[in-house]
PDB file of C-alpha atoms in Angstrom:
ATOM      1  CA  MET F   1     -13.613  21.575 -22.514  1.00  0.00           C
ATOM      2  CA  SER F   2     -10.495  22.623 -20.617  1.00  0.00           C
ATOM      3  CA  GLN F   3      -8.698  20.215 -18.361  1.00  0.00           C
ATOM      4  CA  PRO F   4      -8.384  20.996 -14.645  1.00  0.00           C
ATOM      5  CA  ALA F   5      -5.311  22.765 -13.362  1.00  0.00           C
ATOM      6  CA  THR F   6      -2.636  20.219 -12.563  1.00  0.00           C
ATOM      7  CA  VAL F   7       0.483  22.370 -12.310  1.00  0.00           C
ATOM      8  CA  SER F   8       2.141  23.261  -9.033  1.00  0.00           C
ATOM      9  CA  VAL F   9       4.527  26.174  -9.428  1.00  0.00           C
ATOM     10  CA  VAL F  10       7.585  25.827  -7.167  1.00  0.00           C
ATOM     11  CA  ILE F  11       9.549  29.000  -6.357  1.00  0.00           C
ATOM     12  CA  PRO F  12      12.606  28.944  -4.082  1.00  0.00           C
ATOM     13  CA  ALA F  13      13.173  32.408  -2.640  1.00  0.00           C
ATOM     14  CA  ARG F  14      15.815  34.011  -0.448  1.00  0.00           C
ATOM     15  CA  ASN F  15      15.603  37.741   0.257  1.00  0.00           C
ATOM     16  CA  ALA F  16      13.535  38.235  -2.885  1.00  0.00           C
ATOM     17  CA  GLU F  17      11.098  40.902  -1.690  1.00  0.00           C
ATOM     18  CA  ALA F  18      11.966  43.117  -4.679  1.00  0.00           C
ATOM     19  CA  THR F  19      11.146  40.505  -7.350  1.00  0.00           C
ATOM     20  CA  ILE F  20       8.841  37.838  -5.900  1.00  0.00           C
ATOM     21  CA  ALA F  21       5.568  39.623  -6.723  1.00  0.00           C
ATOM     22  CA  ARG F  22       6.601  39.969 -10.392  1.00  0.00           C
ATOM     23  CA  ALA F  23       7.497  36.267 -10.602  1.00  0.00           C
ATOM     24  CA  ILE F  24       4.207  35.238  -9.002  1.00  0.00           C
ATOM     25  CA  ALA F  25       2.262  37.573 -11.311  1.00  0.00           C
ATOM     26  CA  SER F  26       3.774  35.784 -14.306  1.00  0.00           C
ATOM     27  CA  ALA F  27       2.668  32.418 -12.869  1.00  0.00           C
ATOM     28  CA  LEU F  28      -0.836  33.765 -12.245  1.00  0.00           C
ATOM     29  CA  SER F  29      -1.055  35.146 -15.782  1.00  0.00           C
ATOM     30  CA  GLN F  30      -0.594  31.752 -17.403  1.00  0.00           C
ATOM     31  CA  SER F  31      -3.213  30.848 -20.016  1.00  0.00           C
ATOM     32  CA  VAL F  32      -3.639  27.632 -18.031  1.00  0.00           C
ATOM     33  CA  PRO F  33      -3.817  28.813 -14.412  1.00  0.00           C
ATOM     34  CA  PRO F  34      -1.754  26.872 -11.865  1.00  0.00           C
ATOM     35  CA  LEU F  35      -3.287  24.712  -9.181  1.00  0.00           C
ATOM     36  CA  GLU F  36      -1.049  26.368  -6.607  1.00  0.00           C
ATOM     37  CA  ILE F  37       2.057  28.482  -6.213  1.00  0.00           C
ATOM     38  CA  ILE F  38       4.426  27.153  -3.573  1.00  0.00           C
ATOM     39  CA  VAL F  39       7.059  29.624  -2.387  1.00  0.00           C
ATOM     40  CA  ILE F  40       9.809  28.168  -0.253  1.00  0.00           C
ATOM     41  CA  ASP F  41      11.196  31.045   1.780  1.00  0.00           C
ATOM     42  CA  ASP F  42      14.772  29.915   2.355  1.00  0.00           C
ATOM     43  CA  ALA F  43      15.380  31.716   5.683  1.00  0.00           C
ATOM     44  CA  SER F  44      14.928  35.204   4.254  1.00  0.00           C
ATOM     45  CA  THR F  45      15.685  38.202   6.422  1.00  0.00           C
ATOM     46  CA  ASP F  46      13.394  40.513   4.460  1.00  0.00           C
ATOM     47  CA  MET F  47       9.665  40.592   3.614  1.00  0.00           C
ATOM     48  CA  THR F  48       9.789  37.854   0.969  1.00  0.00           C
ATOM     49  CA  ALA F  49       7.102  35.671   2.588  1.00  0.00           C
ATOM     50  CA  VAL F  50       4.722  38.570   3.193  1.00  0.00           C
ATOM     51  CA  ARG F  51       5.058  39.862  -0.372  1.00  0.00           C
ATOM     52  CA  ALA F  52       4.659  36.337  -1.786  1.00  0.00           C
ATOM     53  CA  LEU F  53       1.468  35.706   0.165  1.00  0.00           C
ATOM     54  CA  ALA F  54       0.036  39.076  -0.878  1.00  0.00           C
ATOM     55  CA  ALA F  55       0.927  38.509  -4.539  1.00  0.00           C
ATOM     56  CA  GLY F  56      -0.296  34.921  -4.751  1.00  0.00           C
ATOM     57  CA  GLY F  57      -3.612  35.292  -2.995  1.00  0.00           C
ATOM     58  CA  PRO F  58      -5.546  32.072  -2.455  1.00  0.00           C
ATOM     59  CA  LEU F  59      -3.195  30.066  -4.691  1.00  0.00           C
ATOM     60  CA  ALA F  60      -0.118  30.894  -2.629  1.00  0.00           C
ATOM     61  CA  ARG F  61       1.360  28.432  -0.163  1.00  0.00           C
ATOM     62  CA  ILE F  62       4.404  29.636   1.739  1.00  0.00           C
ATOM     63  CA  ILE F  63       6.849  27.179   3.259  1.00  0.00           C
ATOM     64  CA  THR F  64       9.217  28.983   5.598  1.00  0.00           C
ATOM     65  CA  GLN F  65      12.569  27.380   6.320  1.00  0.00           C
ATOM     66  CA  ALA F  66      14.223  28.580   9.515  1.00  0.00           C
ATOM     67  CA  THR F  67      17.692  27.629   8.301  1.00  0.00           C
ATOM     68  CA  ARG F  68      19.086  28.434   4.880  1.00  0.00           C
ATOM     69  CA  SER F  69      19.286  25.260   2.825  1.00  0.00           C
ATOM     70  CA  GLY F  70      19.877  26.480  -0.736  1.00  0.00           C
ATOM     71  CA  ALA F  71      17.827  26.381  -3.914  1.00  0.00           C
ATOM     72  CA  ALA F  72      18.080  22.619  -4.460  1.00  0.00           C
ATOM     73  CA  ALA F  73      16.722  21.695  -1.029  1.00  0.00           C
ATOM     74  CA  ALA F  74      14.110  24.443  -1.272  1.00  0.00           C
ATOM     75  CA  ARG F  75      12.882  23.136  -4.634  1.00  0.00           C
ATOM     76  CA  ASN F  76      12.764  19.611  -3.192  1.00  0.00           C
ATOM     77  CA  ALA F  77      10.587  20.834  -0.304  1.00  0.00           C
ATOM     78  CA  GLY F  78       8.269  22.405  -2.874  1.00  0.00           C
ATOM     79  CA  VAL F  79       8.058  19.217  -4.926  1.00  0.00           C
ATOM     80  CA  VAL F  80       7.223  17.177  -1.819  1.00  0.00           C
ATOM     81  CA  ALA F  81       4.496  19.662  -0.832  1.00  0.00           C
ATOM     82  CA  ALA F  82       3.050  19.916  -4.352  1.00  0.00           C
ATOM     83  CA  ARG F  83      -0.400  18.543  -5.088  1.00  0.00           C
ATOM     84  CA  GLY F  84      -0.246  18.829  -8.870  1.00  0.00           C
ATOM     85  CA  ALA F  85       0.633  16.054 -11.280  1.00  0.00           C
ATOM     86  CA  PHE F  86       3.162  18.445 -12.816  1.00  0.00           C
ATOM     87  CA  VAL F  87       5.674  20.830 -11.250  1.00  0.00           C
ATOM     88  CA  ALA F  88       6.917  23.952 -12.948  1.00  0.00           C
ATOM     89  CA  PHE F  89      10.020  25.580 -11.530  1.00  0.00           C
ATOM     90  CA  LEU F  90      10.231  29.361 -11.399  1.00  0.00           C
ATOM     91  CA  ASP F  91      12.947  31.427  -9.756  1.00  0.00           C
ATOM     92  CA  ALA F  92      11.972  34.424  -7.655  1.00  0.00           C
ATOM     93  CA  ASP F  93      13.627  36.839 -10.068  1.00  0.00           C
ATOM     94  CA  ASP F  94      12.321  35.368 -13.332  1.00  0.00           C
ATOM     95  CA  VAL F  95       9.110  35.701 -15.347  1.00  0.00           C
ATOM     96  CA  TRP F  96       7.327  33.434 -17.804  1.00  0.00           C
ATOM     97  CA  ASP F  97       5.655  34.035 -21.139  1.00  0.00           C
ATOM     98  CA  SER F  98       1.897  33.752 -20.554  1.00  0.00           C
ATOM     99  CA  ALA F  99       1.509  30.607 -22.691  1.00  0.00           C
ATOM    100  CA  LYS F 100       4.538  28.709 -21.310  1.00  0.00           C
ATOM    101  CA  THR F 101       2.758  26.088 -19.240  1.00  0.00           C
ATOM    102  CA  GLU F 102      -0.077  25.665 -21.768  1.00  0.00           C
ATOM    103  CA  ARG F 103       2.398  24.795 -24.504  1.00  0.00           C
ATOM    104  CA  GLN F 104       4.420  22.506 -22.254  1.00  0.00           C
ATOM    105  CA  LEU F 105       1.327  20.710 -20.934  1.00  0.00           C
ATOM    106  CA  ALA F 106       0.248  20.019 -24.515  1.00  0.00           C
ATOM    107  CA  VAL F 107       3.615  18.373 -25.230  1.00  0.00           C
ATOM    108  CA  MET F 108       3.537  16.353 -22.001  1.00  0.00           C
ATOM    109  CA  ARG F 109      -0.058  15.190 -22.489  1.00  0.00           C
ATOM    110  CA  ARG F 110       0.643  14.050 -26.065  1.00  0.00           C
ATOM    111  CA  ASN F 111       3.441  11.750 -24.907  1.00  0.00           C
ATOM    112  CA  GLN F 112       3.159  10.114 -21.495  1.00  0.00           C
ATOM    113  CA  ALA F 113       6.746   8.804 -21.792  1.00  0.00           C
ATOM    114  CA  ILE F 114       8.232  12.316 -21.527  1.00  0.00           C
ATOM    115  CA  SER F 115       9.445  12.983 -17.987  1.00  0.00           C
ATOM    116  CA  PHE F 116       9.963  16.710 -18.476  1.00  0.00           C
ATOM    117  CA  CYS F 117      10.129  19.373 -21.129  1.00  0.00           C
ATOM    118  CA  ALA F 118      11.852  22.710 -21.302  1.00  0.00           C
ATOM    119  CA  CYS F 119      11.791  25.831 -23.409  1.00  0.00           C
ATOM    120  CA  ARG F 120      14.322  28.435 -24.393  1.00  0.00           C
ATOM    121  CA  ALA F 121      14.918  31.532 -22.277  1.00  0.00           C
ATOM    122  CA  ARG F 122      16.567  34.878 -22.687  1.00  0.00           C
ATOM    123  CA  HIS F 123      18.240  37.394 -20.436  1.00  0.00           C
ATOM    124  CA  VAL F 124      16.302  40.660 -20.283  1.00  0.00           C
ATOM    125  CA  ALA F 125      17.634  43.983 -18.995  1.00  0.00           C
ATOM    126  CA  GLU F 126      15.750  45.974 -16.363  1.00  0.00           C
ATOM    127  CA  ASP F 127      14.412  48.247 -19.117  1.00  0.00           C
ATOM    128  CA  GLY F 128      12.848  45.210 -20.850  1.00  0.00           C
ATOM    129  CA  SER F 129      15.305  44.981 -23.745  1.00  0.00           C
ATOM    130  CA  ALA F 130      16.567  41.528 -24.744  1.00  0.00           C
ATOM    131  CA  ILE F 131      20.212  40.880 -23.873  1.00  0.00           C
ATOM    132  CA  GLY F 132      20.535  37.420 -25.392  1.00  0.00           C
ATOM    133  CA  PRO F 133      19.791  33.733 -24.924  1.00  0.00           C
ATOM    134  CA  ILE F 134      20.469  31.944 -21.663  1.00  0.00           C
ATOM    135  CA  HIS F 135      23.293  29.403 -21.969  1.00  0.00           C
ATOM    136  CA  GLY F 136      24.661  31.351 -24.928  1.00  0.00           C
ATOM    137  CA  GLY F 137      22.426  29.638 -27.426  1.00  0.00           C
ATOM    138  CA  VAL F 138      23.963  26.172 -26.890  1.00  0.00           C
ATOM    139  CA  PRO F 139      22.336  23.746 -29.369  1.00  0.00           C
ATOM    140  CA  VAL F 140      19.432  21.855 -27.850  1.00  0.00           C
ATOM    141  CA  ALA F 141      19.413  18.062 -27.798  1.00  0.00           C
ATOM    142  CA  THR F 142      16.165  16.120 -27.472  1.00  0.00           C
ATOM    143  CA  GLY F 143      15.044  12.544 -27.002  1.00  0.00           C
ATOM    144  CA  PRO F 144      16.391   9.650 -24.969  1.00  0.00           C
ATOM    145  CA  GLU F 145      20.050  10.503 -25.697  1.00  0.00           C
ATOM    146  CA  ALA F 146      19.798  14.191 -24.697  1.00  0.00           C
ATOM    147  CA  TRP F 147      21.490  13.357 -21.394  1.00  0.00           C
ATOM    148  CA  ARG F 148      24.760  12.825 -23.272  1.00  0.00           C
ATOM    149  CA  ALA F 149      24.730  16.413 -24.546  1.00  0.00           C
ATOM    150  CA  LEU F 150      23.825  17.606 -21.044  1.00  0.00           C
ATOM    151  CA  LEU F 151      26.959  15.945 -19.688  1.00  0.00           C
ATOM    152  CA  ALA F 152      29.022  18.314 -21.801  1.00  0.00           C
ATOM    153  CA  GLU F 153      27.048  21.494 -21.323  1.00  0.00           C
ATOM    154  CA  ASN F 154      23.797  22.512 -19.693  1.00  0.00           C
ATOM    155  CA  PHE F 155      21.290  24.042 -22.089  1.00  0.00           C
ATOM    156  CA  ILE F 156      18.247  23.923 -19.785  1.00  0.00           C
ATOM    157  CA  ALA F 157      17.434  26.791 -17.447  1.00  0.00           C
ATOM    158  CA  THR F 158      15.542  25.622 -14.367  1.00  0.00           C
ATOM    159  CA  PRO F 159      12.669  28.143 -14.754  1.00  0.00           C
ATOM    160  CA  CYS F 160      12.049  26.659 -18.212  1.00  0.00           C
ATOM    161  CA  VAL F 161      11.153  23.184 -16.942  1.00  0.00           C
ATOM    162  CA  LEU F 162       7.779  21.507 -16.543  1.00  0.00           C
ATOM    163  CA  ALA F 163       8.127  17.985 -15.117  1.00  0.00           C
ATOM    164  CA  ARG F 164       5.957  15.121 -13.979  1.00  0.00           C
ATOM    165  CA  ARG F 165       5.993  15.386 -10.208  1.00  0.00           C
ATOM    166  CA  ALA F 166       6.051  11.617  -9.629  1.00  0.00           C
ATOM    167  CA  VAL F 167       9.108  11.223 -11.861  1.00  0.00           C
ATOM    168  CA  VAL F 168      11.003  13.982 -10.055  1.00  0.00           C
ATOM    169  CA  VAL F 169      10.177  12.345  -6.712  1.00  0.00           C
ATOM    170  CA  ALA F 170      11.224   8.895  -7.977  1.00  0.00           C
ATOM    171  CA  ALA F 171      14.536  10.351  -9.202  1.00  0.00           C
ATOM    172  CA  GLY F 172      15.245  11.778  -5.748  1.00  0.00           C
ATOM    173  CA  GLY F 173      14.835  15.424  -6.779  1.00  0.00           C
ATOM    174  CA  PHE F 174      17.673  17.925  -6.864  1.00  0.00           C
ATOM    175  CA  ASP F 175      20.891  16.879  -5.129  1.00  0.00           C
ATOM    176  CA  PRO F 176      21.455  19.511  -2.406  1.00  0.00           C
ATOM    177  CA  SER F 177      25.006  18.270  -1.786  1.00  0.00           C
ATOM    178  CA  LEU F 178      26.155  19.610  -5.160  1.00  0.00           C
ATOM    179  CA  PRO F 179      27.563  23.135  -4.902  1.00  0.00           C
ATOM    180  CA  VAL F 180      26.693  23.816  -8.563  1.00  0.00           C
ATOM    181  CA  ALA F 181      24.885  22.074 -11.444  1.00  0.00           C
ATOM    182  CA  GLU F 182      22.262  20.418  -9.253  1.00  0.00           C
ATOM    183  CA  ASP F 183      19.730  21.230 -11.986  1.00  0.00           C
ATOM    184  CA  GLN F 184      21.899  19.795 -14.750  1.00  0.00           C
ATOM    185  CA  ASP F 185      22.346  16.639 -12.650  1.00  0.00           C
ATOM    186  CA  LEU F 186      18.566  16.201 -12.276  1.00  0.00           C
ATOM    187  CA  TRP F 187      17.895  16.766 -15.972  1.00  0.00           C
ATOM    188  CA  ILE F 188      20.442  14.068 -16.801  1.00  0.00           C
ATOM    189  CA  ARG F 189      18.830  11.625 -14.359  1.00  0.00           C
ATOM    190  CA  LEU F 190      15.357  12.361 -15.668  1.00  0.00           C
TER     191      LEU F 190
END
């Protein structure tokens, strides 16, 4: 018996009309379908919100921000709005492997002490050919001391993360005051 959908997909988007439908399609094609797909339209001046709503159908929820706030604040708005026990972060120009959330949910459900898990990612050219690993193949650290390795170098791409929503909220989410590395900062705190 399959467990009910408990994953809220959070997608910050700014002027992403060219890529948002592809990103949403990859969320919808997950072997464990999401509970919802929350797109935070960060004051776009194009058709991002319209394309997102069309692509996401009944699972899409669009949060439109009148003033540009940046990816960190947009992700935080998505986490606050999320109804799922888990949040999965996806950028508007990225796509997931179809079994990503299924595999991550299995890891998270086996160990309730894990606050988040991540997977590897690769850069892919427009023609679909692999360019190479994101973060240059930096060695991955795991366990309770992984934060130490993250202090030196980030090896976690935001679209690779599945996290317990309550833990992200308790940690205060992404720090929108940081001009860079707001994701690395959150992973360290988690």
